Coordinates of C-alpha atoms in Angstrom, one line a residue:
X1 CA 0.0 0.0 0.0
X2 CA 1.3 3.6 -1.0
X3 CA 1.4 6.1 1.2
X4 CA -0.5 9.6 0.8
X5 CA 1.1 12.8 0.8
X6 CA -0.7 14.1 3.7
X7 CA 0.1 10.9 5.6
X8 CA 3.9 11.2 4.7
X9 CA 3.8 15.2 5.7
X10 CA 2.3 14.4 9.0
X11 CA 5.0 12.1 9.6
X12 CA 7.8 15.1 9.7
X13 CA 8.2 16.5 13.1
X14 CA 7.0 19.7 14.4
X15 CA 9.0 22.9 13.2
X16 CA 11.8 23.7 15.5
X17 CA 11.4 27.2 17.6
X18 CA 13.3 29.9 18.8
X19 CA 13.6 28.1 22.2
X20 CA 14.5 24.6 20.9
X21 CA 17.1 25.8 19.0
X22 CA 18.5 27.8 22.3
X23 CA 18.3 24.6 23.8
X24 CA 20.0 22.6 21.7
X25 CA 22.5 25.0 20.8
X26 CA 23.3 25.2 24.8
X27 CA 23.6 21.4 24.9
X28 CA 26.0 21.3 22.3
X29 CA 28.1 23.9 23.2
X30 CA 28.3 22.1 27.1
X31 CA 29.3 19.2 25.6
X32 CA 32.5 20.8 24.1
X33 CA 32.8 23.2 26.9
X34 CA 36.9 23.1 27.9
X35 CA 36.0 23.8 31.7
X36 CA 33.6 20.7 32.1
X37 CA 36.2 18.5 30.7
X38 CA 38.9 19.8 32.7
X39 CA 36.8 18.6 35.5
X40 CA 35.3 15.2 33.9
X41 CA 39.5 15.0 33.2
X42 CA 40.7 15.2 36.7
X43 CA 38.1 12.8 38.3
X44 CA 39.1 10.3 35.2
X45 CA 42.8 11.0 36.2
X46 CA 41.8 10.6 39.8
X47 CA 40.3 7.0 39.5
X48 CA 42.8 5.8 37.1
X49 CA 45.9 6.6 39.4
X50 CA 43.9 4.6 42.3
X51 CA 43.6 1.8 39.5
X52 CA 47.4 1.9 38.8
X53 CA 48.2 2.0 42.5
X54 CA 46.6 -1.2 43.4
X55 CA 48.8 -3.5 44.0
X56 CA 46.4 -6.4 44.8
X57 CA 46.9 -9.7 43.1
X58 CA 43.9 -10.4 41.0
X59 CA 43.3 -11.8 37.8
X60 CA 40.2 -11.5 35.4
X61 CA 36.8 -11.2 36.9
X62 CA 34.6 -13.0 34.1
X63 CA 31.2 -11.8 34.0
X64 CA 28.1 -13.1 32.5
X65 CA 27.8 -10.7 29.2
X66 CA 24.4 -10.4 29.5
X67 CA 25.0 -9.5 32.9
X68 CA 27.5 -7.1 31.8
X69 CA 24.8 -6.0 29.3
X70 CA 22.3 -5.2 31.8
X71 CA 24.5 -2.8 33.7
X72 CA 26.1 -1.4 30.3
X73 CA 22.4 -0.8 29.0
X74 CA 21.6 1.1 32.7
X75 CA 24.1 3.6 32.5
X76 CA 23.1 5.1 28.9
X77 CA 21.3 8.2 29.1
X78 CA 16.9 7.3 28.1
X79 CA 17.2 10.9 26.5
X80 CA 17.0 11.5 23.0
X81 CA 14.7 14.4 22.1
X82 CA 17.5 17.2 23.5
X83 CA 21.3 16.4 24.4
X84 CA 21.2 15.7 27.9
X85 CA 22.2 17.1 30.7
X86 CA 26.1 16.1 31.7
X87 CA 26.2 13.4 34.3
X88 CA 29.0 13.5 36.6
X89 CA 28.1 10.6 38.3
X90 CA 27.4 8.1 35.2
X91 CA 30.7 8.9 33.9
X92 CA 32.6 7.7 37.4
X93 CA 30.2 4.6 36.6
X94 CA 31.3 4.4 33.5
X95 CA 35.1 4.7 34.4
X96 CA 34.5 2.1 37.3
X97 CA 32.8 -0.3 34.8
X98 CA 35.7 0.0 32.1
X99 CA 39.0 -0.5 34.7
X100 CA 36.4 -3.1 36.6
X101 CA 35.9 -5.5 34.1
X102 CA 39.0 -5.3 31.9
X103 CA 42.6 -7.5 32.6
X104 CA 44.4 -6.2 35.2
X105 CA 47.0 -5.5 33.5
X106 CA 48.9 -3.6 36.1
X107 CA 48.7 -6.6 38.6
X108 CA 51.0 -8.9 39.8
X109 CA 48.5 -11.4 39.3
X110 CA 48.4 -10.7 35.5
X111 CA 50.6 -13.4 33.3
X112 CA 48.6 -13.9 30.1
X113 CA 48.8 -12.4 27.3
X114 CA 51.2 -10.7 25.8
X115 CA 49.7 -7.0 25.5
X116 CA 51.0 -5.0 28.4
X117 CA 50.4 -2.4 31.6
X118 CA 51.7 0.9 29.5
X119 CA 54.1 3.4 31.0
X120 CA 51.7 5.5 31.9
X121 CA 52.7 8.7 30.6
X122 CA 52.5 6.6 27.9
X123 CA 48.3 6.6 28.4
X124 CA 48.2 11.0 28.7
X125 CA 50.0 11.5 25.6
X126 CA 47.7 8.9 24.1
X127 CA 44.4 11.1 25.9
X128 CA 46.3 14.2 24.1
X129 CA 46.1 12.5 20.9
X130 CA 42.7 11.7 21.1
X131 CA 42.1 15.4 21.9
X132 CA 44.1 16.5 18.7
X133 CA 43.3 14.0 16.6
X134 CA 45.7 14.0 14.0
X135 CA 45.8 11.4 11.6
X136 CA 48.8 10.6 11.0
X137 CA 49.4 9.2 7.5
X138 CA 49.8 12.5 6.1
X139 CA 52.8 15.2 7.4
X140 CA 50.1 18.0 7.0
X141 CA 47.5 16.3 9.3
X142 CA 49.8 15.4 11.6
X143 CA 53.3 17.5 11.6
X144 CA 54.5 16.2 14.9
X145 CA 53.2 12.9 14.7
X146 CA 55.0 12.7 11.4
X147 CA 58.8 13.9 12.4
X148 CA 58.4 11.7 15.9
X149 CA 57.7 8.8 13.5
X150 CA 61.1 9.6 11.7
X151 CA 63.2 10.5 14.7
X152 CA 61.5 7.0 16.2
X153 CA 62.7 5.3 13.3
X154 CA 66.3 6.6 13.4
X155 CA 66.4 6.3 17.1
X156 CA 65.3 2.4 16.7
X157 CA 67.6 1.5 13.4
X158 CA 70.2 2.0 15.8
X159 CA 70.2 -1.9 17.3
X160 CA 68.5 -3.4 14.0
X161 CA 71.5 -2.0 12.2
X162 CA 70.3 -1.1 8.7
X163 CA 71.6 1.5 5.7
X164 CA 70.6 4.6 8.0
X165 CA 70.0 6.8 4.2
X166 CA 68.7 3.4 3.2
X167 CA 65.7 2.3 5.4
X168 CA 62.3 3.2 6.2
X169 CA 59.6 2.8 9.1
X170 CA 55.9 2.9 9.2
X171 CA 53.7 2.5 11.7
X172 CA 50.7 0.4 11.8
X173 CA 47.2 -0.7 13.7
X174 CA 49.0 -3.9 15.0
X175 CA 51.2 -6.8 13.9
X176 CA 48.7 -8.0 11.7
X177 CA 48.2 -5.3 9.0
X178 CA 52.2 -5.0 9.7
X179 CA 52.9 -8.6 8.6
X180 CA 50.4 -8.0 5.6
X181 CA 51.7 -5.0 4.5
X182 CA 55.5 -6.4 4.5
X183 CA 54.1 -9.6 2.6
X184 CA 52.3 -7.2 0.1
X185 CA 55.6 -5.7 -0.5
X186 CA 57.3 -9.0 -0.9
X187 CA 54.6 -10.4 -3.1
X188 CA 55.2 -7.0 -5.5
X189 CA 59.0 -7.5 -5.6
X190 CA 59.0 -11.2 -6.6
X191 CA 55.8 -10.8 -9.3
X192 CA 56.0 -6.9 -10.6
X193 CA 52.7 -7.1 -12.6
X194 CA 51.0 -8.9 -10.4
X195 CA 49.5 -5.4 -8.5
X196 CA 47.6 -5.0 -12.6
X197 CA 47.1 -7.9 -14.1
X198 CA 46.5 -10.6 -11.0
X199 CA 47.9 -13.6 -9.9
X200 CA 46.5 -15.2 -13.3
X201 CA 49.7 -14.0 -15.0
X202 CA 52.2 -14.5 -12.8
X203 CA 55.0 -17.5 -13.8
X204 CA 54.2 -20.3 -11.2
X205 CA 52.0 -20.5 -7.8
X206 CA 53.1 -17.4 -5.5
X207 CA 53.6 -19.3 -2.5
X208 CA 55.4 -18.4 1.2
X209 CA 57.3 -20.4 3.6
X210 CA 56.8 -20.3 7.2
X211 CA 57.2 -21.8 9.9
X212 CA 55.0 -24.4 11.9
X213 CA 55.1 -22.1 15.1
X214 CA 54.1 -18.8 12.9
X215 CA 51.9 -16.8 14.2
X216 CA 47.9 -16.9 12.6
X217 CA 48.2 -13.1 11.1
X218 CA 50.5 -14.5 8.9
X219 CA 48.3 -17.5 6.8
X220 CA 45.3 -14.8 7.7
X221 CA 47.6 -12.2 5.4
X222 CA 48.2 -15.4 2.9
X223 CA 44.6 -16.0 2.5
X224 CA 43.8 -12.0 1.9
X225 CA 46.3 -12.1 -0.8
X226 CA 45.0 -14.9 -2.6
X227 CA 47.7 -17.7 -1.4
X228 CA 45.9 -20.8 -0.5
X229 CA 46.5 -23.1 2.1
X230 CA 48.5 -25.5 -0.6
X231 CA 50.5 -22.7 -1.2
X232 CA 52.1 -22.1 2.1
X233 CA 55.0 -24.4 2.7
X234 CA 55.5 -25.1 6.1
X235 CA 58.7 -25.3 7.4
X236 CA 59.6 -28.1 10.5
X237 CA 60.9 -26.7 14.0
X238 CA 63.1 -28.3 16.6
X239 CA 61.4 -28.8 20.2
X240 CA 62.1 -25.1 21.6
X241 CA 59.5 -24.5 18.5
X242 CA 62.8 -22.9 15.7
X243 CA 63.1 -23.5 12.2
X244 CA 65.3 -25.9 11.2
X245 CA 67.8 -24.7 8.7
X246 CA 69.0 -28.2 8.0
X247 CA 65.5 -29.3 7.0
X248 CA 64.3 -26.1 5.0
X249 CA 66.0 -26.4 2.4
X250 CA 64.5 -29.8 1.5
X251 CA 61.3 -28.7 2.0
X252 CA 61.4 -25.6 -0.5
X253 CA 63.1 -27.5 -3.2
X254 CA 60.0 -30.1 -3.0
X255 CA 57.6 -27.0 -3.5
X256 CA 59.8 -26.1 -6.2
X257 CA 58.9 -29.4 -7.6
X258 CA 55.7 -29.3 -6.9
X259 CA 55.3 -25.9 -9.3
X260 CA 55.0 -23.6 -6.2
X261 CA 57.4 -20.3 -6.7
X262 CA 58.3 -19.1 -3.6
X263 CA 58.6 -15.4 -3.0
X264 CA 58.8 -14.9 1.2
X265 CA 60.1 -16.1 3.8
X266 CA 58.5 -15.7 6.9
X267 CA 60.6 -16.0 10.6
X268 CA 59.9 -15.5 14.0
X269 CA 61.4 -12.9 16.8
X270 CA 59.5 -15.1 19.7
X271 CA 57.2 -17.2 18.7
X272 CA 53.3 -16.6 20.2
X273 CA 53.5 -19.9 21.7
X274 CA 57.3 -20.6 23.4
X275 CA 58.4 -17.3 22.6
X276 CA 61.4 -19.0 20.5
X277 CA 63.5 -16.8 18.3
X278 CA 64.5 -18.8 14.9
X279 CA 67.9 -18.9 13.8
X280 CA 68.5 -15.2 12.0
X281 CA 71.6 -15.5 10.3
X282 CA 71.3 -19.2 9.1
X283 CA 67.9 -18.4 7.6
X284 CA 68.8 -15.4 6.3
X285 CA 71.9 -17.2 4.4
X286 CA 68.7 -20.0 3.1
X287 CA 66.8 -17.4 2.1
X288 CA 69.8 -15.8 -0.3
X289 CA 70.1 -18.9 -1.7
X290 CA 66.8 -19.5 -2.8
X291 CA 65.8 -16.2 -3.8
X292 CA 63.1 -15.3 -1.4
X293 CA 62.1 -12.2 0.7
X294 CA 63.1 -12.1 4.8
X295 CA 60.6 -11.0 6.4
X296 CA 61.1 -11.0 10.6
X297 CA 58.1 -11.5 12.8
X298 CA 59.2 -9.6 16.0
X299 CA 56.2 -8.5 17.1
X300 CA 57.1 -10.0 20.5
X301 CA 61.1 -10.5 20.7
X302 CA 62.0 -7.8 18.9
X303 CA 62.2 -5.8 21.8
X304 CA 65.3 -7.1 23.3
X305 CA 67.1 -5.4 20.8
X306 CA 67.4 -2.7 23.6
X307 CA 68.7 -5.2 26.3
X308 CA 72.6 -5.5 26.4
X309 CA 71.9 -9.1 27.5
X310 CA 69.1 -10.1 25.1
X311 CA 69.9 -8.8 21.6
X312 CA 71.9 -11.8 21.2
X313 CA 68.9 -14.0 20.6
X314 CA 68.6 -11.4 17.1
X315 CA 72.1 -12.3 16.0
X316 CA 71.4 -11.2 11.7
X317 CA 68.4 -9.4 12.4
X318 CA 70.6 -6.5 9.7
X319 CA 70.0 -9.0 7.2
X320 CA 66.5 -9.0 7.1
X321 CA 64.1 -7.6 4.2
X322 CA 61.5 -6.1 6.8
X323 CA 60.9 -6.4 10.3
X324 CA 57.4 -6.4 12.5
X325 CA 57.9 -4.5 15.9
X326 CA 55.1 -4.6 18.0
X327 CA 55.3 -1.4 20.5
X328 CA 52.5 -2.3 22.7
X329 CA 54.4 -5.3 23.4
X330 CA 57.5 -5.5 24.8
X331 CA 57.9 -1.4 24.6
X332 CA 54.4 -1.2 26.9
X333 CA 52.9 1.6 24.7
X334 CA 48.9 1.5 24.6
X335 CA 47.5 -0.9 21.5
X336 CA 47.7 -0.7 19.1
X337 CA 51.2 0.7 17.5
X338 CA 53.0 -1.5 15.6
X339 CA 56.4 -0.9 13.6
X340 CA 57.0 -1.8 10.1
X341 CA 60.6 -1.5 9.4
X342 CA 62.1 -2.2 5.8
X343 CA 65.6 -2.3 4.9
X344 CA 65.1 -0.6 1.4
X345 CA 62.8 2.3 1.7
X346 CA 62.3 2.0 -2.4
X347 CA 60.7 -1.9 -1.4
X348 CA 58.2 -0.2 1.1
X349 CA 56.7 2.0 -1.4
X350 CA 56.1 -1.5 -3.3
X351 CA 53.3 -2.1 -1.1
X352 CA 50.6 0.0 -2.6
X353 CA 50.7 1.4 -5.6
X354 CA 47.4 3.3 -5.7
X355 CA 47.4 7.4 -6.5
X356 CA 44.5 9.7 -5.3
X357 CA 44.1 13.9 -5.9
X358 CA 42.5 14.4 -2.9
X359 CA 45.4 12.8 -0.7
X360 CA 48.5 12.0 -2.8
X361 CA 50.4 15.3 -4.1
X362 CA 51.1 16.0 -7.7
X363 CA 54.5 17.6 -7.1
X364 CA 56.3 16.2 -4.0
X365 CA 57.8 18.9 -1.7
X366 CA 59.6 18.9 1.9
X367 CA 56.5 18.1 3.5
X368 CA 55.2 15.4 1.5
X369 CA 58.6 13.4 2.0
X370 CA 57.6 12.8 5.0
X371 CA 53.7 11.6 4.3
X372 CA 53.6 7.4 4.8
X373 CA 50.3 7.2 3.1
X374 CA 52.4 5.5 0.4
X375 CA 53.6 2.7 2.5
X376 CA 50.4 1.9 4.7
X377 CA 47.5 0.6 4.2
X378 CA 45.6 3.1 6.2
X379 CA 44.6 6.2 5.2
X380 CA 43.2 7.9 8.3
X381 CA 45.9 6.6 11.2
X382 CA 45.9 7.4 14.5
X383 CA 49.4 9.3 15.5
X384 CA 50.2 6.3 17.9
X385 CA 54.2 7.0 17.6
X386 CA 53.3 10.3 20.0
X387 CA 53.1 7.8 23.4
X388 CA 56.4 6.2 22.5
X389 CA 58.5 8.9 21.3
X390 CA 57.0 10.7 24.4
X391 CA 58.2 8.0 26.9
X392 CA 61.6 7.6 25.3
X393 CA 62.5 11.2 25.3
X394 CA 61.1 11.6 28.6
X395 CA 63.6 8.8 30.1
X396 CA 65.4 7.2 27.2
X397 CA 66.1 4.0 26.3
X398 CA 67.6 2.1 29.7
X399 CA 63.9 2.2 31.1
X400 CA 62.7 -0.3 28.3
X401 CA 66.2 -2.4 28.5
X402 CA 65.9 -2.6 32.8
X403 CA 62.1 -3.6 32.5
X404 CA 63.1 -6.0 29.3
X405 CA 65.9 -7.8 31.4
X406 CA 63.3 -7.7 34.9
X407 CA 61.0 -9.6 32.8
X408 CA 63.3 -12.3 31.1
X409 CA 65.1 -12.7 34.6
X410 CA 61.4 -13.4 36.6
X411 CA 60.5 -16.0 33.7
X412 CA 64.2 -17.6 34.8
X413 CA 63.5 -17.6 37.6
X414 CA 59.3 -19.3 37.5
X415 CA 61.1 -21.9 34.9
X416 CA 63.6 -22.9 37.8
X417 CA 60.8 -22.5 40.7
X418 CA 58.1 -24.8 38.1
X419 CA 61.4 -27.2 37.5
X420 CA 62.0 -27.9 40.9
X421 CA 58.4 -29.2 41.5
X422 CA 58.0 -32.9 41.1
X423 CA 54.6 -33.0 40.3
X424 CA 55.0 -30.2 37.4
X425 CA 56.8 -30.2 33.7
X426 CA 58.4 -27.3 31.9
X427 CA 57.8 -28.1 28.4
X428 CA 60.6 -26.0 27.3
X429 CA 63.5 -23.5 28.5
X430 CA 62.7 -19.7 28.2
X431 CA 64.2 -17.1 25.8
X432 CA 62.2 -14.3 27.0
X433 CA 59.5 -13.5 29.0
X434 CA 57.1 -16.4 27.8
X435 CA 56.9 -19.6 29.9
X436 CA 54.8 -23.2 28.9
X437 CA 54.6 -25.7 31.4
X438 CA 52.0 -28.6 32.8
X439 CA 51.3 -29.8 36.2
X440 CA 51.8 -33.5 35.8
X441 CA 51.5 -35.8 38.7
X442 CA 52.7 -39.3 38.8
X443 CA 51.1 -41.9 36.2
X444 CA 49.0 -39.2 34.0
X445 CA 48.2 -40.5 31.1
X446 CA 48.5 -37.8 27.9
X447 CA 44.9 -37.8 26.9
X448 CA 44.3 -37.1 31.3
X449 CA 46.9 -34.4 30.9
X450 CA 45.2 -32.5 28.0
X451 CA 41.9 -32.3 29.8
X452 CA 43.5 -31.3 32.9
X453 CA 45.5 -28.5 31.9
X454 CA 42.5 -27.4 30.2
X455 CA 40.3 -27.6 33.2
X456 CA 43.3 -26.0 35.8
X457 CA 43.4 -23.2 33.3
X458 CA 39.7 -22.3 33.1
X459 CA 39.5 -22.6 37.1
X460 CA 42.3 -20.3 37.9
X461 CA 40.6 -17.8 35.2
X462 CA 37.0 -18.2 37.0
X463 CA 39.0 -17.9 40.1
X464 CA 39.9 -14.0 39.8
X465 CA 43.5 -14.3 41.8
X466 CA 45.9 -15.0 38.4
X467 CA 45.1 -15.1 34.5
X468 CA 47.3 -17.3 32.6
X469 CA 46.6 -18.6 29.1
X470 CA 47.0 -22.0 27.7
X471 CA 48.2 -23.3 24.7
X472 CA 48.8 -26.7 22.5
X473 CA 52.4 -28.1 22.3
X474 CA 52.6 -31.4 20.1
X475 CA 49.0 -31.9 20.3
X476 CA 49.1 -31.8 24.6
X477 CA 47.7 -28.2 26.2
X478 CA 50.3 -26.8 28.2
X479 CA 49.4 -23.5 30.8
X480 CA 51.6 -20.6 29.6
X481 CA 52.4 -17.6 31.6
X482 CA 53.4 -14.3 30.0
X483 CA 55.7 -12.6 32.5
X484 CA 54.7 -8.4 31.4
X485 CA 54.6 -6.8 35.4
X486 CA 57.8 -5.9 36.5
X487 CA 56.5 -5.9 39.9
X488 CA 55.6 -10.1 39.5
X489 CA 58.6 -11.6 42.5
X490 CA 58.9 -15.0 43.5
X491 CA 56.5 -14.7 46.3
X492 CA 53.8 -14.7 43.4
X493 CA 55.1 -17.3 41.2
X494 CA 55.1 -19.1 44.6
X495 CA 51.2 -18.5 44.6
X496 CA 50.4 -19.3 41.2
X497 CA 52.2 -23.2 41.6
X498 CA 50.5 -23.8 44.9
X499 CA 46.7 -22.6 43.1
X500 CA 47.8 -24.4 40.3
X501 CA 48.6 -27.7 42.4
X502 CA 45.5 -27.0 44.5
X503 CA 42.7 -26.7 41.7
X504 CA 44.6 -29.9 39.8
X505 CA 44.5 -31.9 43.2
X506 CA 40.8 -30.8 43.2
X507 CA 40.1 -31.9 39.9
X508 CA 41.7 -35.2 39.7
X509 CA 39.5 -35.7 43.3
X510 CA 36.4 -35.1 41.9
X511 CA 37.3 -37.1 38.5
X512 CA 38.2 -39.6 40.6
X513 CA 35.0 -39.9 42.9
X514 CA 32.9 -39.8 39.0
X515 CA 33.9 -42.7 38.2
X516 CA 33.9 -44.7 40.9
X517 CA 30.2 -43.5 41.2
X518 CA 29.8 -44.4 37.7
X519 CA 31.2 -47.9 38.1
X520 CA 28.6 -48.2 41.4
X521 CA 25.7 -47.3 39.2
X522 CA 26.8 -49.7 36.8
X523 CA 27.0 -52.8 39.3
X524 CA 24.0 -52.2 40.8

């Protein structure tokens, strides 16, 4: 049925009057007013430096989501005729909800994942930038943004060790697009028409080599660029989870053989998993031989560039074609703010190969040279070099080195702790901060063991003391602590083994009294 035109008119709303408008207009302008966010600022600040000073160990607090929803869903203003009034008190609510029900990062009790509690001038430069909002991509939109991001990368080249005229950085939303990006880049070197004409035309099956212990990003960023699962050749690790050099070379000549052409090779700065660092210089000298790209996963490891006792572990990181660098990792910068290095800045314009009028300039001046719109897949970036370059001119470089060698040393120290236990298992010895291990008592049979970790794991989560993650090693779960709290001691890792043992001795209790129930029921 069609409507009329009176029925459609008498839909509109009522004219606006002088009042309204007065109204509205005075809403508006509160809601930008500078002096009610000054004061919404310093009760934020306020309640955030209590968070940060509590020093309790917890863990995740894991709430129903509809639960969560409910509250969420109370706090939201029923107006929507006028802007409403400003509500002190459902912002603190707000606040409290947000620090309440997020990871406690800043905790002792915190050994999961590996995003980290940030410096926390780190989180004000990151409140300016969301002030400012400069996007970043562009030198004009962001001036300071841009020339931190180039100071950054100078400062940074100085322990990867690259052509200093030669190089280029560019920042990224996260390891993910950063690993894409560098493959992109790869994928345009190896096939040049390939960016015009497709993969239909291009001689042989692009394909990329990788390790079994590489992260997901990187067969997520083979699938996005067309590389199916036949065409990633996977490369076999030892039992600390590194590629074999001996055994890769095998492997790619078979996928030569097989009509594959590989163009990348992908390796690992600390692995997700172990937190193993493959064999730089020996893969680097494979890759040569073969032809193919290096590209470096560091989004983890890469970071102990900056420790004196670490960088080791990146022995021929210089050789490398491009390099992720995940800042809000081992740097503690907020997420996301990943780096992108390349060692030949005329390869990272390979990338993307797009021009528009409305962005890209016609005739390239001093400000354009330092746009990286031309590098990145994003066009509107957020300037998230400011917290970093921030924090490192503030204190320099030996605060991320001494909190870089506090966290390898406490993981040192839990793998010696976890070793010394008889009814517990490291699966493997630490290179960094990351640590695998299972508890294991006497006569536990592997299928048990699987189960168990799996159970231990999702008790000490719904237990709100520690959160630790879990993962698979050779088909067996294994509980894995992330050591990212400089203020975690060995009265804590102490803790963790005895809640561990506790909640497994629970388990294996109640198992135990199920089946011999079950067998009961069955005689009877």
């Amino acid at each position: 049925m069609t409507s009329s035109l009176s029925d459609v008119q008498s839909s509109f709303p009522e004219p606006t009057t002088g009042e309204d408008l007065w109204h509205s207009a005075s809403g508006l302008t509160a809601a930008f007013d500078p002096g009610r966010f000054h004061e919404g600022a310093l009760d934020i600040v306020d309640r955030l430096t209590a968070y940060l000073g509590d020093r309790s160990v917890r863990g995740l607090d894991l709430i129903d989501p509809e639960v969560l929803l409910k509250a969420a869903r109370g706090l939201m203003t029923p107006e929507r005729q006028r802007v409403a009034d400003f509500d002190a008190d459902r912002v603190k609510q707000i606040v409290d909800l947000y620090t309440e029900t997020g990871i406690p990062v800043h905790s002792p009790g915190y050994m999961g994942r590996q995003f980290s509690g940030v410096v926390p001038l780190a989180g004000l430069i990151d409140l300016v930038g969301s002030v400012v909002n400069q996007p970043s991509s562009f030198y004009e939109a962001g001036q300071l943004p841009n020339v931190a991001e180039r100071l950054m990368a100078e400062e940074l080249n100085r322990f990867i060790g690259w052509d200093r005229d030669r190089f280029a950085m560019v920042t990224t939303s996260g390891g993910s697009l950063a690993n894409l990006t560098a493959l992109l880049a790869a994928r345009n070197h190896a096939f040049p028409q390939i960016w015009t004409r497709g993969a239909g035309g291009a001689p042989g099956l692009p394909a990329i080599a990788i390790s079994e212990e590489a992260h997901y990003s990187v067969t997520r960023a083979a699938g996005v660029l067309g590389i199916g699962e036949g065409q990633i050749i996977r490369l076999p690790v030892d039992q600390a989870g590194r590629i074999r050099p001996d055994l890769a070379g095998s492997v790619l000549d078979e996928a030569k053989r097989r009509g594959l052409r590989p163009f990348c090779l992908v390796v690992s700065a600390g692995t997700t998993s172990l937190g193993a660092f493959d064999p730089l210089e020996d893969l680097a000298a494979l890759a040569r031989r073969h032809g193919l790209w290096l590209h470096v996963d560091g989004a983890h490891g890469a970071s102990l560039l900056l420790s004196e006792q670490h960088r080791d572990k990146l022995r021929g990181i210089e050789l490398a074609d491009s390099l992720t660098w995940d800042a809000h990792k081992m740097l503690f910068m907020p997420a996301p703010c990943t780096l992108l290095f390349y060692r030949d800045r005329t390869a990272a314009r390979g990338a993307f190969q797009q021009r528009a009028s409305y962005v890209f300039d016609e005739e390239p001046d001093i400000y354009s040279a330092y746009d990286s719109a031309d590098k990145n897949f994003e066009c509107t970036k957020r300037p998230m070099i400011m917290p970093l370059w921030t924090v490192w001119s503030v204190y320099g470089p030996a605060l991320f080195e001494q909190k870089i060698d506090r966290l390898c040393e406490v993981t040192r120290q839990a793998h010696r702790m976890i070793a010394a236990e008889p009814d517990f298992a490291v699966t493997h010895e630490p290179e960094s901060n990351i640590l695998c291990f299972r508890y294991l008592p006497d006569g536990m049979e592997p299928a048990a063991a699987h189960r168990l970790q799996l159970e231990i794991r999702n008790r000490i989560r719904g237990g709100g003391r520690f959160f630790i993650s879990k993962v698979d090693i050779q088909g067996t779960a294994a509980l894995r602590v992330v050591v990212m709290n400089h203020l975690i001691d060995a009265d804590h890792l102490a803790m963790l083994i005895a809640e561990i043992r506790d909640i497994g001795q629970r388990v294996l209790r109640a198992s135990a009294t199920a089946r011999h129930d079950q067998r009961n029921g069955s005689q009877s």
